[in-house]
Amino acid sequence: MRVTSIGHAGLFIETRHGSVLCDPWFNAAYFESWFPFPSNRDIDPVWIGSPTYLYLSHLHHDHFDPRFLSEHVSKETTVLLPDYPLPLMERALVDLGFTRFVHTRNLEPVELDGLTVTIAAAVAPTDGPLGDSGMILDDGETRIFDQNDSRPLDLDALTALGPYDGHFLQFSGAIWYPMVYRFPEAKKSMLARKKRENQLQRALRYVEQVDAEFVIPSAGPPCFLDDDLFHFNDLDRDPTNIFPDQTVFLEFLAEHGREGGHGLIPGSTATFEDGACTVTHPMPEDEVRAIFTDKRAYLADYKAREESGIAAAKASWPRGQVDIPSSLRDWFEPLLEQADMTCIGVNGRLLLDCGEQATMIDFQARRVYPWRGEEWEYRLGLDPALIESCIVNGYEDWINQLFLSCRFEAERRGPFNEYVYNFFKTLTEERIQYAEGYYAEQFQDEQMWECGDYLVQRRCPHLKADLTRFGVVEDGILTCTLHGWQFELATGRCLTSDDRRLHSEPLDPARLAKAVASPEGAAGAEARRDLAEPAASSR
Ligand code: FES
């Protein structure tokens, strides 16, 4: 097996049984904030553009680059899809013209003409953009785990799927915390130092658990080439910078007694053969080293090449085209209306502080309105152009556009609140319903609902929509109107798919006996089965 780094988390894997293109990222992401480091401009897109399989770990734009996929990757390629509850990735790829998909199941190996692929999918609202994953690839001779930036929890299952020859994983920061926070400098430095240490320690834990022969740092850090953000780069191995590079992690591994670490740059190849891993670089060793030892000069050159593109992109951001408070009111208030758990979780007011159009999102009153100086618990200070851009483009996940750009300032009165940022990645009915259902499952008591003569689970067994809002009952059949799945109240039987059931119990047992005995109920149910969207829409 030959694995070539194509930059950041991107890998081009060649085997005797076909090739896999993983997470190709070439175009600047997040409002021109992130660029691949080191640069991958010398990778030939034609060479990697017709792989046997395409694997995208998740939809963050440093892993999912729609422009590159659209322009350079054959639409004949078969896509390996992680087992995500919402079909967001499949939809995005269908929009780009891809038609061939392998729907994997979490941690279940799939045989593909000599290759065995197993994808570990993480699906909590906090995991990436509502889903993150890692892939185990086995060509019969070599087995690697491309963990990239996922955080798998079932380590026993991972171990059972081993042993591994190679382990590719993230070790550096990919977040805005704590740099954008308005903390006193000393506190910010202390938090950043801790964050840097935690990231390295977490990666070390995974390295120890997975216990591969060879470890290859990947999936970061990015570099920041805009003048406004250039100071985020870890130029001098600053212990208070959350973006340490590959060389720092490899030294950290060695200090902790882990041998077998290898650093790749774009174009480097790791060949796994007979229990060995041989690395070749696309340039002499001393030039590879200089990228990291003289990073300031390397990034200054890189910046000079990208400057005009960054300026052009910034000039294209919409300004003065949108009434921000009313647009957000029309967009967010219907979502807040159905976001019980989120609103309880945030339990405060969030100010989008963008100058004259400053807008308050009040999670307690579930209202969005122009800010008139009211108190807030959370404040995000940002350029109104970024919000206008999110509105004009209808971005459903602001983490995956705005927040990862690091182009904002954050302030809060109180501790970190996960619900705040999660809200901004669930900006459609489908997304908020999924997150709400997920939260509700953590609080089992909240789950039952009195539905006519039955006590039923409140969350739809399909994708967790709140049935008190989306459920419609007719002739003993509960229809969840979010995707049209149907359930027989008397039995809990799902009429749309065989792999789900609705927990349902009669408030009056005598009625249950009558309902089950009724032939009309079942016949009517079968007739309605075809009206629902196909089960495949959820995968
Ligand atoms: S969540 Fe899809 S039908 Fe209910």
Coordinates of C-alpha atoms and ligand atoms in Angstrom, one line a residue:
M1 CA 0.0 0.0 0.0
R2 CA 1.3 3.4 -1.0
V3 CA -0.1 6.5 0.8
T4 CA 0.7 9.9 -0.6
S5 CA -0.1 13.0 1.4
I6 CA -1.9 15.6 -0.7
G7 CA -2.0 18.2 2.1
H8 CA -3.7 18.6 5.5
A9 CA -5.9 15.5 6.0
G10 CA -5.8 14.6 2.3
L11 CA -4.4 11.2 1.3
F12 CA -4.2 9.4 -2.0
I13 CA -4.0 5.7 -1.2
E14 CA -3.0 3.3 -3.9
T15 CA -3.4 -0.5 -3.5
R16 CA -3.5 -3.6 -5.7
H17 CA -7.3 -3.4 -5.4
G18 CA -7.8 0.2 -6.3
S19 CA -7.2 3.7 -5.0
V20 CA -8.9 5.8 -2.4
L21 CA -8.9 9.6 -2.4
C22 CA -9.4 11.0 1.1
D23 CA -10.4 14.5 2.1
P24 CA -8.8 16.5 -0.8
W25 CA -8.6 20.1 0.3
F26 CA -7.0 22.7 -2.0
N27 CA -9.0 26.0 -1.9
A28 CA -8.9 28.4 1.0
A29 CA -11.6 27.7 3.5
Y30 CA -13.7 29.8 6.0
F31 CA -13.8 33.2 4.5
E32 CA -10.2 32.8 3.1
S33 CA -8.9 32.2 6.6
W34 CA -7.4 28.7 6.4
F35 CA -4.9 27.4 3.8
P36 CA -3.3 24.0 3.7
F37 CA 0.1 23.9 5.4
P38 CA 2.5 23.1 3.9
S39 CA 1.2 24.3 0.5
N40 CA -0.1 21.5 -1.7
R41 CA -0.2 23.5 -5.0
D42 CA 2.3 21.1 -6.6
I43 CA 0.0 18.1 -6.4
D44 CA -1.3 17.3 -9.8
P45 CA -5.1 17.1 -9.7
V46 CA -5.2 14.9 -12.8
W47 CA -3.2 12.3 -11.0
I48 CA -5.6 12.0 -8.1
G49 CA -8.8 12.9 -10.0
S50 CA -10.1 9.5 -11.0
P51 CA -9.8 7.3 -7.9
T52 CA -11.7 4.1 -7.5
Y53 CA -13.2 5.4 -4.3
L54 CA -13.7 8.8 -2.6
Y55 CA -13.9 9.1 1.1
L56 CA -14.7 12.3 2.9
S57 CA -14.5 12.1 6.6
H58 CA -17.0 14.9 7.2
L59 CA -18.3 18.2 5.8
H60 CA -15.9 20.7 7.3
H61 CA -14.5 22.7 4.5
D62 CA -10.9 21.7 5.2
H63 CA -12.0 18.2 4.3
F64 CA -14.9 18.8 1.9
D65 CA -13.8 21.2 -0.8
P66 CA -16.8 21.5 -3.2
R67 CA -14.8 23.5 -5.8
F68 CA -12.0 20.9 -6.0
L69 CA -14.5 18.0 -6.1
S70 CA -16.5 19.7 -8.8
E71 CA -13.6 20.7 -11.0
H72 CA -11.2 17.7 -10.6
V73 CA -12.8 14.5 -9.3
S74 CA -14.5 12.1 -11.7
K75 CA -18.2 11.8 -11.0
E76 CA -17.9 8.1 -11.9
T77 CA -16.0 7.6 -8.6
T78 CA -17.7 5.6 -5.9
V79 CA -18.1 7.5 -2.7
L80 CA -17.7 5.7 0.7
L81 CA -20.3 7.3 2.9
P82 CA -20.1 7.3 6.7
D83 CA -23.1 6.2 8.7
Y84 CA -24.5 9.6 9.5
P85 CA -28.2 9.9 10.6
L86 CA -28.8 13.0 8.4
P87 CA -28.0 12.6 4.7
L88 CA -26.2 15.9 4.5
M89 CA -23.0 14.5 2.9
E90 CA -24.8 12.5 0.3
R91 CA -27.0 15.4 -0.6
A92 CA -24.0 17.7 -1.0
L93 CA -22.2 15.1 -3.2
V94 CA -25.3 14.5 -5.3
D95 CA -25.5 18.2 -5.9
L96 CA -21.9 18.1 -7.2
G97 CA -22.9 15.3 -9.6
F98 CA -21.7 12.1 -7.8
T99 CA -24.1 9.2 -8.3
R100 CA -22.4 6.1 -6.9
F101 CA -22.4 5.5 -3.2
V102 CA -21.5 2.8 -0.7
H103 CA -23.6 3.3 2.4
T104 CA -21.5 1.9 5.2
R105 CA -22.6 1.1 8.7
N106 CA -20.8 2.2 11.8
L107 CA -17.8 0.0 12.5
E108 CA -19.1 -2.7 10.1
P109 CA -16.5 -3.8 7.6
V110 CA -17.5 -3.7 3.9
E111 CA -15.8 -5.9 1.3
L112 CA -15.0 -4.1 -2.0
D113 CA -13.3 -6.3 -4.5
G114 CA -10.2 -7.0 -2.3
L115 CA -10.4 -3.9 -0.1
T116 CA -12.0 -4.0 3.3
V117 CA -13.3 -0.6 4.4
T118 CA -14.6 0.1 7.9
I119 CA -15.8 3.6 8.8
A120 CA -16.2 4.6 12.4
A121 CA -18.9 7.3 12.5
A122 CA -19.4 9.8 15.4
V123 CA -22.8 11.4 15.4
A124 CA -23.3 13.6 18.4
P125 CA -24.3 17.3 17.7
T126 CA -20.8 18.1 18.9
D127 CA -19.1 15.8 16.4
G128 CA -17.9 17.9 13.5
P129 CA -20.7 19.3 11.3
L130 CA -23.3 16.9 12.8
G131 CA -21.0 13.9 12.0
D132 CA -17.3 13.1 11.9
S133 CA -15.6 9.8 11.0
G134 CA -12.4 7.8 10.6
M135 CA -11.7 5.0 8.1
I136 CA -9.9 1.7 8.4
L137 CA -8.6 0.4 5.1
D138 CA -7.2 -3.0 4.6
D139 CA -5.9 -4.3 1.3
G140 CA -5.1 -7.8 2.6
E141 CA -1.5 -6.9 3.3
T142 CA -1.6 -3.6 5.1
R143 CA -4.2 -2.1 7.4
I144 CA -4.3 1.6 8.2
F145 CA -6.5 3.8 10.3
D146 CA -7.2 7.3 8.9
Q147 CA -8.6 8.8 12.1
N148 CA -7.9 12.4 10.9
D149 CA -9.7 14.7 13.3
S150 CA -12.5 12.4 14.5
R151 CA -12.7 11.3 18.2
P152 CA -13.9 7.7 18.2
L153 CA -15.3 6.6 21.5
D154 CA -15.5 2.8 21.0
L155 CA -11.8 2.0 21.4
D156 CA -12.5 -1.6 22.1
A157 CA -14.2 -2.0 18.7
L158 CA -11.3 -0.1 17.1
T159 CA -8.8 -2.4 18.7
A160 CA -10.7 -5.5 17.7
L161 CA -10.5 -4.3 14.1
G162 CA -6.7 -4.1 14.3
P163 CA -3.8 -4.6 14.4
Y164 CA -2.8 -1.6 12.4
D165 CA 0.3 -0.8 10.3
G166 CA -0.4 2.9 10.0
H167 CA -2.3 5.5 12.0
F168 CA -3.0 8.9 10.6
L169 CA -4.4 11.4 13.1
Q170 CA -4.8 15.0 14.1
F171 CA -2.8 16.5 16.9
S172 CA -3.1 20.2 16.4
G173 CA -5.8 22.8 17.0
A174 CA -8.8 23.3 14.6
I175 CA -10.9 25.8 16.6
W176 CA -11.1 29.4 17.6
Y177 CA -10.7 28.9 21.3
P178 CA -9.3 30.6 23.2
M179 CA -7.7 33.1 20.7
V180 CA -10.9 35.0 19.8
Y181 CA -12.1 35.3 23.4
R182 CA -11.9 38.6 25.2
F183 CA -10.0 37.3 28.2
P184 CA -7.2 39.1 30.0
E185 CA -4.0 38.2 28.2
A186 CA -2.6 36.2 31.1
K187 CA -5.7 34.1 31.3
K188 CA -5.8 33.6 27.5
S189 CA -2.2 32.4 27.5
M190 CA -2.8 30.0 30.3
L191 CA -5.9 28.6 28.5
A192 CA -4.0 28.3 25.2
R193 CA -1.1 26.6 26.8
K194 CA -3.5 24.1 28.4
K195 CA -5.3 23.6 25.1
R196 CA -2.0 22.9 23.3
E197 CA -1.0 20.4 25.9
N198 CA -4.4 18.7 25.9
Q199 CA -4.4 18.3 22.2
L200 CA -1.0 16.6 22.2
Q201 CA -2.0 14.4 25.1
R202 CA -5.3 13.4 23.5
A203 CA -3.5 12.4 20.3
L204 CA -0.9 10.4 22.3
R205 CA -3.8 8.5 24.1
Y206 CA -5.2 7.6 20.7
V207 CA -1.8 6.6 19.5
E208 CA -1.4 4.3 22.5
Q209 CA -4.8 2.8 22.1
V210 CA -4.6 2.2 18.4
D211 CA -1.1 1.0 18.8
A212 CA -0.1 1.0 15.2
E213 CA 3.4 0.3 14.1
F214 CA 3.8 3.7 12.4
V215 CA 2.1 7.0 13.3
I216 CA 1.7 9.8 10.8
P217 CA 0.5 13.2 12.0
S218 CA -2.1 14.6 9.6
A219 CA -5.2 16.9 9.4
G220 CA -3.5 20.1 10.5
P221 CA -2.5 22.6 11.5
P222 CA -3.8 25.0 8.7
C223 CA -2.0 28.2 8.1
F224 CA -3.4 31.7 8.2
L225 CA -2.2 34.0 5.4
D226 CA -4.5 37.1 5.8
D227 CA -2.8 40.0 7.7
D228 CA -5.7 40.0 10.1
L229 CA -5.0 36.4 11.2
F230 CA -1.3 35.8 10.4
H231 CA -0.4 36.0 14.2
F232 CA -2.3 32.7 14.7
N233 CA 0.5 30.7 13.0
D234 CA 2.8 29.0 15.4
L235 CA 6.0 30.5 14.0
D236 CA 8.3 30.0 16.9
R237 CA 7.0 26.9 18.8
D238 CA 5.1 29.1 21.2
P239 CA 3.8 27.0 24.1
T240 CA 0.7 29.2 24.2
N241 CA -0.2 28.6 20.5
I242 CA -2.8 26.0 19.7
F243 CA -1.5 25.2 16.2
P244 CA 1.7 23.2 16.8
D245 CA 3.0 21.6 13.6
Q246 CA 3.9 18.0 12.7
T247 CA 7.5 18.3 13.9
V248 CA 6.3 19.3 17.4
F249 CA 4.0 16.3 17.6
L250 CA 6.7 13.9 16.3
E251 CA 9.1 15.1 19.0
F252 CA 6.3 14.8 21.6
L253 CA 5.7 11.2 20.6
A254 CA 9.4 10.4 20.8
E255 CA 9.7 12.1 24.2
H256 CA 6.9 9.8 25.4
G257 CA 8.6 6.7 24.1
R258 CA 6.6 6.2 20.9
E259 CA 8.8 5.2 18.0
G260 CA 7.6 4.9 14.5
G261 CA 6.5 8.5 13.9
H262 CA 6.9 9.8 10.3
G263 CA 6.2 13.3 9.0
L264 CA 4.8 13.9 5.5
I265 CA 4.5 17.0 3.5
P266 CA 2.2 17.2 0.4
G267 CA 3.7 14.9 -2.2
S268 CA 5.5 12.7 0.4
T269 CA 4.8 9.0 0.1
A270 CA 4.7 6.4 2.8
T271 CA 5.0 2.9 1.4
F272 CA 3.9 0.1 3.6
E273 CA 5.5 -3.2 2.7
D274 CA 6.6 -6.3 4.7
G275 CA 6.1 -4.6 8.0
A276 CA 8.1 -1.6 7.1
C277 CA 7.1 2.0 6.3
T278 CA 9.4 3.8 3.8
V279 CA 8.9 7.5 3.4
T280 CA 10.1 9.5 0.4
H281 CA 9.7 13.3 0.0
P282 CA 9.1 15.4 -3.1
M283 CA 12.2 17.5 -2.3
P284 CA 15.5 17.1 -0.5
E285 CA 15.4 16.5 3.2
D286 CA 17.0 19.9 4.1
E287 CA 14.3 21.7 2.1
V288 CA 11.6 19.8 3.9
R289 CA 13.2 20.7 7.2
A290 CA 13.4 24.3 6.3
I291 CA 9.6 24.6 5.9
F292 CA 9.4 24.0 9.6
T293 CA 12.6 25.5 10.9
D294 CA 12.2 28.7 8.9
K295 CA 8.4 28.8 8.9
R296 CA 8.3 32.6 9.0
A297 CA 10.0 32.8 5.6
Y298 CA 8.0 30.0 4.2
L299 CA 4.7 31.5 5.2
A300 CA 5.8 35.0 4.0
D301 CA 6.3 33.6 0.5
Y302 CA 3.1 31.6 0.7
K303 CA 1.3 34.8 1.8
A304 CA 2.7 36.8 -1.0
R305 CA 1.3 34.3 -3.5
E306 CA -2.1 34.3 -2.0
E307 CA -2.5 38.0 -1.1
S308 CA -4.4 39.1 -4.2
G309 CA -6.8 36.2 -4.0
I310 CA -7.6 37.0 -0.3
A311 CA -8.1 40.7 -1.1
A312 CA -10.5 39.8 -4.0
A313 CA -12.5 37.5 -1.9
K314 CA -12.8 40.0 0.9
A315 CA -13.9 42.7 -1.6
S316 CA -16.7 40.3 -2.7
W317 CA -18.3 39.9 0.6
P318 CA -21.8 41.4 0.6
R319 CA -22.2 44.7 2.4
G320 CA -25.4 46.7 3.0
Q321 CA -27.5 44.2 1.0
V322 CA -29.4 42.7 4.0
D323 CA -31.5 43.8 6.9
I324 CA -29.7 41.6 9.4
P325 CA -32.2 41.7 12.4
S326 CA -35.3 41.0 10.3
S327 CA -33.6 38.4 8.2
L328 CA -32.4 36.5 11.3
R329 CA -35.8 36.9 13.0
D330 CA -37.5 35.3 10.0
W331 CA -34.9 32.5 9.9
F332 CA -34.2 31.8 13.5
E333 CA -37.5 32.4 15.4
P334 CA -39.3 29.3 13.8
L335 CA -36.2 27.2 14.8
L336 CA -36.2 28.6 18.3
E337 CA -39.9 27.8 18.6
Q338 CA -39.1 24.1 18.3
A339 CA -35.8 24.1 20.1
D340 CA -36.9 23.4 23.7
M341 CA -33.7 21.7 24.8
T342 CA -31.4 24.2 23.1
C343 CA -33.2 27.2 24.6
I344 CA -33.1 25.7 28.0
G345 CA -29.5 24.8 27.5
V346 CA -28.5 28.3 26.4
N347 CA -30.8 30.0 28.9
G348 CA -29.7 33.5 28.0
R349 CA -29.3 36.2 25.4
L350 CA -26.7 36.2 22.7
L351 CA -25.7 39.5 21.0
L352 CA -24.4 39.5 17.5
D353 CA -22.5 42.7 17.8
C354 CA -22.0 43.8 14.2
G355 CA -22.4 47.6 14.5
E356 CA -25.6 49.4 13.4
Q357 CA -27.3 46.1 12.7
A358 CA -26.5 44.5 16.0
T359 CA -29.0 41.8 16.7
M360 CA -30.0 40.0 19.9
I361 CA -31.0 36.3 19.9
D362 CA -33.0 35.8 23.1
F363 CA -33.1 32.1 23.8
Q364 CA -35.3 32.6 26.8
A365 CA -38.0 34.5 25.0
R366 CA -37.2 32.7 21.7
R367 CA -37.1 36.0 19.9
V368 CA -34.7 37.8 17.6
Y369 CA -34.7 41.6 17.5
P370 CA -32.5 44.7 16.9
W371 CA -30.2 45.3 19.9
R372 CA -31.1 48.4 21.9
G373 CA -28.5 48.1 24.7
E374 CA -30.1 45.2 26.6
E375 CA -27.9 43.0 28.8
W376 CA -26.4 39.8 27.2
E377 CA -24.8 36.6 28.5
Y378 CA -22.9 35.9 25.2
R379 CA -21.5 38.4 22.8
L380 CA -20.0 37.7 19.3
G381 CA -18.3 40.8 17.8
L382 CA -18.0 40.5 14.1
D383 CA -17.9 42.2 10.7
P384 CA -21.6 42.5 9.4
A385 CA -20.4 41.3 6.0
L386 CA -19.8 37.9 7.4
I387 CA -23.4 37.7 8.7
E388 CA -24.7 39.1 5.5
S389 CA -22.8 36.4 3.7
C390 CA -24.3 33.7 5.9
I391 CA -27.8 35.1 5.2
V392 CA -27.3 35.6 1.5
N393 CA -25.9 32.1 1.0
G394 CA -28.3 30.5 3.5
Y395 CA -25.5 28.7 5.4
E396 CA -27.1 26.0 7.5
D397 CA -23.9 25.6 9.6
W398 CA -22.2 28.8 10.7
I399 CA -19.4 26.9 12.5
N400 CA -18.5 25.5 9.1
Q401 CA -18.2 29.0 7.6
L402 CA -18.1 31.8 10.1
F403 CA -16.7 30.6 13.4
L404 CA -13.9 28.4 12.1
S405 CA -12.7 31.5 10.2
C406 CA -11.6 32.9 13.6
R407 CA -12.7 36.3 12.2
F408 CA -14.7 37.3 15.3
E409 CA -14.4 38.2 18.9
A410 CA -16.2 36.2 21.6
E411 CA -17.2 37.2 25.1
R412 CA -19.3 35.5 27.7
R413 CA -20.5 36.0 31.2
G414 CA -20.2 32.6 32.7
P415 CA -18.7 29.3 31.7
F416 CA -18.5 27.8 28.2
N417 CA -21.9 26.7 27.0
E418 CA -21.9 23.9 24.3
Y419 CA -25.5 24.6 23.3
V420 CA -24.6 28.1 22.0
Y421 CA -22.3 27.0 19.2
N422 CA -24.4 23.8 18.5
F423 CA -27.3 26.1 17.8
F424 CA -25.4 27.7 15.0
K425 CA -24.8 24.4 13.3
T426 CA -28.5 23.4 13.3
L427 CA -30.0 26.2 11.3
T428 CA -32.7 24.2 9.5
E429 CA -35.7 22.4 10.8
E430 CA -34.1 19.0 10.0
R431 CA -30.9 19.8 11.8
I432 CA -32.5 21.4 14.9
Q433 CA -34.9 18.5 15.2
Y434 CA -32.0 16.0 15.1
A435 CA -30.0 17.9 17.8
E436 CA -33.1 18.3 20.0
G437 CA -33.8 14.6 19.7
Y438 CA -30.2 13.8 20.6
Y439 CA -30.4 15.9 23.7
A440 CA -33.7 14.5 24.7
E441 CA -32.3 11.0 24.6
Q442 CA -29.8 12.1 27.3
F443 CA -32.8 12.9 29.5
Q444 CA -35.0 9.8 29.3
D445 CA -37.7 11.1 31.5
E446 CA -38.7 13.8 29.0
Q447 CA -39.4 11.3 26.3
M448 CA -43.0 10.1 26.6
W449 CA -45.9 11.9 25.1
E450 CA -49.6 11.4 25.5
C451 CA -50.8 10.9 22.0
G452 CA -54.6 10.3 21.9
D453 CA -55.2 7.0 23.7
Y454 CA -51.5 6.1 23.9
L455 CA -48.4 7.0 25.6
V456 CA -45.6 7.1 23.0
Q457 CA -42.0 8.2 22.8
R458 CA -41.8 11.8 22.1
R459 CA -39.0 11.6 19.5
C460 CA -39.5 10.0 16.1
P461 CA -37.6 6.7 15.8
H462 CA -36.4 7.9 12.3
L463 CA -34.4 11.0 12.9
K464 CA -35.7 12.1 16.3
A465 CA -38.2 14.8 15.2
D466 CA -40.3 16.1 18.1
L467 CA -43.6 14.2 17.5
T468 CA -45.5 16.6 19.6
R469 CA -44.8 19.1 16.8
F470 CA -44.5 16.9 13.7
G471 CA -46.8 14.0 14.6
V472 CA -50.3 13.7 13.0
V473 CA -52.6 10.9 14.0
E474 CA -55.3 9.5 11.8
D475 CA -57.1 6.2 12.2
G476 CA -54.6 4.9 14.7
I477 CA -51.6 5.7 12.5
L478 CA -49.1 8.3 13.7
T479 CA -47.3 10.1 10.8
C480 CA -44.2 12.1 11.5
T481 CA -44.5 14.8 8.9
L482 CA -40.8 15.7 8.8
H483 CA -40.1 12.8 6.4
G484 CA -43.4 11.0 6.3
W485 CA -42.6 7.9 8.4
Q486 CA -45.6 6.1 9.8
F487 CA -46.2 4.1 12.9
E488 CA -49.1 2.0 14.1
L489 CA -50.0 3.3 17.5
A490 CA -51.6 0.0 18.7
T491 CA -48.5 -2.0 18.1
G492 CA -45.7 0.5 17.7
R493 CA -44.9 -1.1 14.3
C494 CA -43.2 1.1 11.8
L495 CA -44.9 1.0 8.5
T496 CA -42.1 2.7 6.6
S497 CA -39.1 0.7 7.5
D498 CA -38.5 -2.7 9.2
D499 CA -35.6 -1.6 11.4
R500 CA -37.5 0.9 13.7
R501 CA -40.2 0.7 16.3
L502 CA -42.2 3.3 18.1
H503 CA -42.4 2.8 21.9
S504 CA -46.2 3.0 22.4
E505 CA -48.4 1.8 25.3
P506 CA -52.1 2.3 25.8
L507 CA -53.4 4.6 28.4
D508 CA -56.3 2.1 28.7
P509 CA -55.3 -1.5 28.0
A510 CA -58.7 -2.5 27.0
R511 CA -58.4 -0.2 24.0
L512 CA -55.2 -1.8 22.9
A513 CA -56.8 -5.2 22.6
K514 CA -59.5 -3.6 20.4
A515 CA -57.1 -1.7 18.2
V516 CA -54.8 -4.7 17.6
A517 CA -57.8 -6.9 16.6
S518 CA -59.1 -4.3 14.1
P519 CA -58.4 -5.4 10.4
E520 CA -59.2 -1.9 9.2
G521 CA -56.2 -0.5 11.1
A522 CA -53.7 -2.7 9.4
A523 CA -55.1 -2.4 5.9
G524 CA -55.3 1.3 6.2
A525 CA -51.7 1.3 7.4
E526 CA -50.4 -0.7 4.4
A527 CA -52.2 1.7 2.0
R528 CA -50.5 4.7 3.6
R529 CA -47.0 3.1 3.7
D530 CA -46.3 4.2 0.2
L531 CA -46.9 7.8 1.0
A532 CA -43.8 8.1 3.2
E533 CA -40.4 9.1 1.8
P534 CA -38.2 6.0 1.3
A535 CA -36.2 4.8 4.2
A536 CA -33.0 5.3 2.2
S537 CA -33.5 9.0 2.5
S538 CA -32.1 8.8 6.0
R539 CA -28.8 7.3 5.0
Ligands
FES1 S1 -37.7 12.4 11.7 FE1 -37.9 11.6 9.7 S2 -39.9 10.9 9.7 FE2 -39.7 11.6 11.7

